[in-house]
GROMACS .gro file of C-alpha atoms in nm:
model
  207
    1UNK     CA    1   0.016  13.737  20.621
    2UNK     CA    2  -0.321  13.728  20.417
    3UNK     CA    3  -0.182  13.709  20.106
    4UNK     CA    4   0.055  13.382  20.216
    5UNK     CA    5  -0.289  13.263  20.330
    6UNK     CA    6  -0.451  13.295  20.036
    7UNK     CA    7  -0.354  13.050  19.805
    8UNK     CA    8  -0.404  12.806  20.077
    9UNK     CA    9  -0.751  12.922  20.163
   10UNK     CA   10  -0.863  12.903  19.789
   11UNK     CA   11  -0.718  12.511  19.783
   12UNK     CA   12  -0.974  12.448  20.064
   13UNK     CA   13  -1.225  12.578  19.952
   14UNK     CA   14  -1.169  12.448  19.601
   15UNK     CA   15  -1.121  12.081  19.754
   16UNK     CA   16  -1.437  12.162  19.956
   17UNK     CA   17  -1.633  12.225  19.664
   18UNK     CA   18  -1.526  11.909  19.421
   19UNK     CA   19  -1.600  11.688  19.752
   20UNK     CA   20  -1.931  11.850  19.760
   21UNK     CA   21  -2.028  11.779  19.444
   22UNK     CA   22  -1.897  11.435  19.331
   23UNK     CA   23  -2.009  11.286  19.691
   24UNK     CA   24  -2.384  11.478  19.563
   25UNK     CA   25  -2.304  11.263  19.279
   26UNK     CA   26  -2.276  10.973  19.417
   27UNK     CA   27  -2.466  10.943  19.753
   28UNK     CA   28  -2.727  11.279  19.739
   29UNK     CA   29  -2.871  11.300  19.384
   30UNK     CA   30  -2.911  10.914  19.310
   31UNK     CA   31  -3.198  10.717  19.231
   32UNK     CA   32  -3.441  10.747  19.521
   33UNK     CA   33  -3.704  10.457  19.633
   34UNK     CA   34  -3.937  10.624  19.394
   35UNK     CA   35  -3.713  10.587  19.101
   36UNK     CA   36  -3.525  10.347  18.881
   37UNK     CA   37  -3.270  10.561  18.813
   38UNK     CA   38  -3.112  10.905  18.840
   39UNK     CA   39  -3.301  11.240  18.713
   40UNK     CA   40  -3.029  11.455  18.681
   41UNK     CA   41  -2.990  11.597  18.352
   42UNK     CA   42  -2.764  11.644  18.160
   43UNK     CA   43  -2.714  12.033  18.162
   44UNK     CA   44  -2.656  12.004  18.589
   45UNK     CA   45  -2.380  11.699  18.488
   46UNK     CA   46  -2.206  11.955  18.291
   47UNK     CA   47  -2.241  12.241  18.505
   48UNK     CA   48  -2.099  12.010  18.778
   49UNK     CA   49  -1.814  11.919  18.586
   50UNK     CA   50  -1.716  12.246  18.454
   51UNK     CA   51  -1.719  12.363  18.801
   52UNK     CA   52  -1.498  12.053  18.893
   53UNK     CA   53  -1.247  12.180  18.623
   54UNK     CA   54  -1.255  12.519  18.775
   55UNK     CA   55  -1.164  12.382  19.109
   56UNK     CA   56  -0.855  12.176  18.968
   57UNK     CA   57  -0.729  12.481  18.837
   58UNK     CA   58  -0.756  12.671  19.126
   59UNK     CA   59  -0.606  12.409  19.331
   60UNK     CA   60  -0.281  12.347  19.075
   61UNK     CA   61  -0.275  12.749  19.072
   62UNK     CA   62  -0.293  12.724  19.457
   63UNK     CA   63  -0.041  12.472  19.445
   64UNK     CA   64   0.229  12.656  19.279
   65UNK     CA   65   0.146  12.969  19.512
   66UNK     CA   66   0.211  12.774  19.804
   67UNK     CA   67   0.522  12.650  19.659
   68UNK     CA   68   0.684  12.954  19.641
   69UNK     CA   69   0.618  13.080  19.966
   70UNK     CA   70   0.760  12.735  20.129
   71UNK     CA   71   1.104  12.788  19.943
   72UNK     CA   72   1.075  13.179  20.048
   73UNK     CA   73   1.075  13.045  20.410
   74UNK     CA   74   1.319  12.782  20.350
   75UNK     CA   75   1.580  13.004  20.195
   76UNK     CA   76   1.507  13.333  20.304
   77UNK     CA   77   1.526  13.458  19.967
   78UNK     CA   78   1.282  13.703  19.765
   79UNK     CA   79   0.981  13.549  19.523
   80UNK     CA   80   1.198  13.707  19.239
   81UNK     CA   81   1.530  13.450  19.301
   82UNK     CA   82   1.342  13.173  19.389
   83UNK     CA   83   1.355  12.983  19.061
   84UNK     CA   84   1.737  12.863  19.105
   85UNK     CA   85   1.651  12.673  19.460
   86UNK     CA   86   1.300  12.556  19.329
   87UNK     CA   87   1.443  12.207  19.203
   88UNK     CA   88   1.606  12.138  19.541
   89UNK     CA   89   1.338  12.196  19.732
   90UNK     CA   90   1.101  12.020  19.506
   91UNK     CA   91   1.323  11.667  19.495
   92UNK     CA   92   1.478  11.722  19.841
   93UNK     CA   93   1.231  11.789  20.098
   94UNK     CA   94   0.953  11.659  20.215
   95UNK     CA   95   0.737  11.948  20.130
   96UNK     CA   96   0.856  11.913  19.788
   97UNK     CA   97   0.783  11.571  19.725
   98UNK     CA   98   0.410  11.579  19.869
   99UNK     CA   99   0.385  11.922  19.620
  100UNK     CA  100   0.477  11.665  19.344
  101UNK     CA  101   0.225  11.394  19.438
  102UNK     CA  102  -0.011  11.679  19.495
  103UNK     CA  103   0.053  11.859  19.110
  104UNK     CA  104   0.082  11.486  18.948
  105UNK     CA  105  -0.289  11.383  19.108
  106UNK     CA  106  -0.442  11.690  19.006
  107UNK     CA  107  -0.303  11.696  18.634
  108UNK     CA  108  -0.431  11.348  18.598
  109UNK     CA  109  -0.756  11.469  18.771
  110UNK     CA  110  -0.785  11.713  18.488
  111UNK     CA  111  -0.737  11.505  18.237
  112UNK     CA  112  -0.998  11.245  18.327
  113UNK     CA  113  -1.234  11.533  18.374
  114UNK     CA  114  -1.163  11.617  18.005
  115UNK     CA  115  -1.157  11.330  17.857
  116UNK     CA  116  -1.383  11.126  18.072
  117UNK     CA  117  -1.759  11.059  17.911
  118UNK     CA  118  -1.985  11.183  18.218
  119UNK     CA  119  -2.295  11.144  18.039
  120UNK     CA  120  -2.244  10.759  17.999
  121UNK     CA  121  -2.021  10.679  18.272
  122UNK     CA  122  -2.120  10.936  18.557
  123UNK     CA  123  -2.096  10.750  18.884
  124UNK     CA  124  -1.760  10.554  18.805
  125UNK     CA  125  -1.626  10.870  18.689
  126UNK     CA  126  -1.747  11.046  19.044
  127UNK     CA  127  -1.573  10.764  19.219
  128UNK     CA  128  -1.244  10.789  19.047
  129UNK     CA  129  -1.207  11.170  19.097
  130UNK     CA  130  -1.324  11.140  19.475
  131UNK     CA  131  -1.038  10.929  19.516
  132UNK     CA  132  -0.840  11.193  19.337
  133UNK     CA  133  -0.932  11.434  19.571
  134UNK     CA  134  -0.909  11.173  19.886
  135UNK     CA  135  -0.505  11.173  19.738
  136UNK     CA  136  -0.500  11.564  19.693
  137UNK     CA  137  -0.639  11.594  20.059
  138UNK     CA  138  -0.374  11.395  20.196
  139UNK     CA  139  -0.084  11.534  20.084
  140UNK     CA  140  -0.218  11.856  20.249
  141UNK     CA  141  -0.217  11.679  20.538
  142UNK     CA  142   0.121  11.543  20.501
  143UNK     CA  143   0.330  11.866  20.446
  144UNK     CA  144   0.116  12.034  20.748
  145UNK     CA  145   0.199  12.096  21.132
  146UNK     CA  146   0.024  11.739  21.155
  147UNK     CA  147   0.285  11.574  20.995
  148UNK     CA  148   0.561  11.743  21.229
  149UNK     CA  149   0.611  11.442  21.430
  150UNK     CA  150   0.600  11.162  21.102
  151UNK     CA  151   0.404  11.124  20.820
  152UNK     CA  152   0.164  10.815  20.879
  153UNK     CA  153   0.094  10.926  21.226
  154UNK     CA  154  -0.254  10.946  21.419
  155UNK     CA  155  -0.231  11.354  21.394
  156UNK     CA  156  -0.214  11.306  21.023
  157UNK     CA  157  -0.481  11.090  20.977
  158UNK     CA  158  -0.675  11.246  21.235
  159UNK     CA  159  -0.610  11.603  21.036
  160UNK     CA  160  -0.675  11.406  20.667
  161UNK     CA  161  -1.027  11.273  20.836
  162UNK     CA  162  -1.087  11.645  20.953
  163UNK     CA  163  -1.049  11.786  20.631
  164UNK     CA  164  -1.247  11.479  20.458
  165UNK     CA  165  -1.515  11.534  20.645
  166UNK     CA  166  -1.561  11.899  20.612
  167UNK     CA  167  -1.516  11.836  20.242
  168UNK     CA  168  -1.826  11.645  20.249
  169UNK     CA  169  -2.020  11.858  20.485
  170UNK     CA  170  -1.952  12.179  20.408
  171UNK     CA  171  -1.932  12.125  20.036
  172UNK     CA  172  -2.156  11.923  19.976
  173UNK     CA  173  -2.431  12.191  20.160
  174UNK     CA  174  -2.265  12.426  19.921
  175UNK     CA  175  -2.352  12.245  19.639
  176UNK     CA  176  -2.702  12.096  19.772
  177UNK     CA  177  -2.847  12.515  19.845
  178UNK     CA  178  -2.694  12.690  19.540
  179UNK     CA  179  -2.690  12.401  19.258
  180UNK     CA  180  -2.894  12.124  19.395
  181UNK     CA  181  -3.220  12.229  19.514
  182UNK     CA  182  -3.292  12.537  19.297
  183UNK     CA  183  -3.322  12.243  18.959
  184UNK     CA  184  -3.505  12.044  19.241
  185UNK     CA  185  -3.731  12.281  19.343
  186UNK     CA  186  -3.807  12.345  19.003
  187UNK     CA  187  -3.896  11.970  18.840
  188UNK     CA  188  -3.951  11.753  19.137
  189UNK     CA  189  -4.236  11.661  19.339
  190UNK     CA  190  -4.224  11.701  19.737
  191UNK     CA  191  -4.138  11.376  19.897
  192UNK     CA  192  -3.847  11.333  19.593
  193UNK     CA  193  -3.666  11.661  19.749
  194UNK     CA  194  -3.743  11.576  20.138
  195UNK     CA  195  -3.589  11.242  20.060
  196UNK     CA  196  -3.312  11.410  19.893
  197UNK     CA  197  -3.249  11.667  20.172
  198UNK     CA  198  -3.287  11.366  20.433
  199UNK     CA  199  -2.986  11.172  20.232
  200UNK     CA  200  -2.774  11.513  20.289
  201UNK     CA  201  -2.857  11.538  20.676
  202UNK     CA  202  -2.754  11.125  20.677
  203UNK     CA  203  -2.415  11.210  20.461
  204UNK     CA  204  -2.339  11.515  20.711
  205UNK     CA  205  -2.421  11.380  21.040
  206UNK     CA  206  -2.183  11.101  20.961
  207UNK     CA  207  -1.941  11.346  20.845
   0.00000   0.00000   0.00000
């Protein structure tokens, strides 16, 4: 039972994380009242975004995981002679078609990542790939228990908020203690990190 759990657990988490950071992006580490613009240099935008990366992969490896274990219980057949019935449930099930949507957003997600200039064009590139993740999120929802009774349902939108918000809250105080306010702590004055700490407890309380 843990290790059918797993995969699943480290697409959470790995969600979690990229939610974390882009909405720190975008709403956390921004210019403050006592600034014109951003501080964040450029060594923490590329830390970010190679941990980004690292989450995408996790989540397409995740993916795949998951998968397999959804055709297992569909067919009743071992890991090992899974690959003949993997096309049929892929294009004729629900499941499968939400795992497409789901692969397809996250390949695209890596290749803006890769491709994308983040020095230049930081916050339009954190909105894009929060979107990418808002997409990744709900397809999670929609091949879930939630989605039992229909897909566009208020238990599915109630379960896709859930896991939104978590995203941001949880990831995003991930990011803000381990990332975040160690570079802080170390080149910014006092009032720039309690304003930045206050913009967190604003993001999470709405969360």
């Amino acid at each position: 039972a843990l290790l059918y759990a797993l995969p699943g657990w480290c697409e959470l988490v790995s969600i979690a994380r990229c939610v974390g950071m882009l909405t720190s992006v975008l709403w956390i580490i921004g210019p403050t009242r006592r600034e014109k613009s951003s501080r964040v240099p450029n060594h923490l935008v590329d830390l970010m975004w190679h941990l980004l990366l690292i989450g995408g992969a996790v989540m397409i490896a995740a993916a795949m995981a998951e998968l397999l274990w959804q055709a297992n219980q569909m067919t009743g057949r071992p890991i090992s002679g899974l690959l003949p019935v993997l096309p049929t449930v892929i294009l004729r099930t629900h499941i499968g078609h939400m795992w497409l949507i789901r692969m397809a957003t996250l390949v695209i997600f890596l290749l803006v990542l890769a491709k994308w200039d983040r020095h230049l064009h930081l916050i339009t590139g954190a909105v894009l790939l929060l979107c990418f993740m808002a997409i990744v999120s709900g397809t999670r929802s929609l091949s879930r228990h939630a989605a039992d009774t229909g897909n566009f349902t208020l238990a599915t939108l109630s379960d896709w908020l859930h896991l939104s918000a978590a995203s941001v809250w949880g990831g995003g105080l991930a990011v803000l203690s381990i990332i975040i306010l160690p570079w802080m702590l170390r080149d910014h004055s006092p009032p720039i990190i309690a304003e930045i700490v206050s913009r967190f407890s604003r993001a999470a309380g709405i969360a």
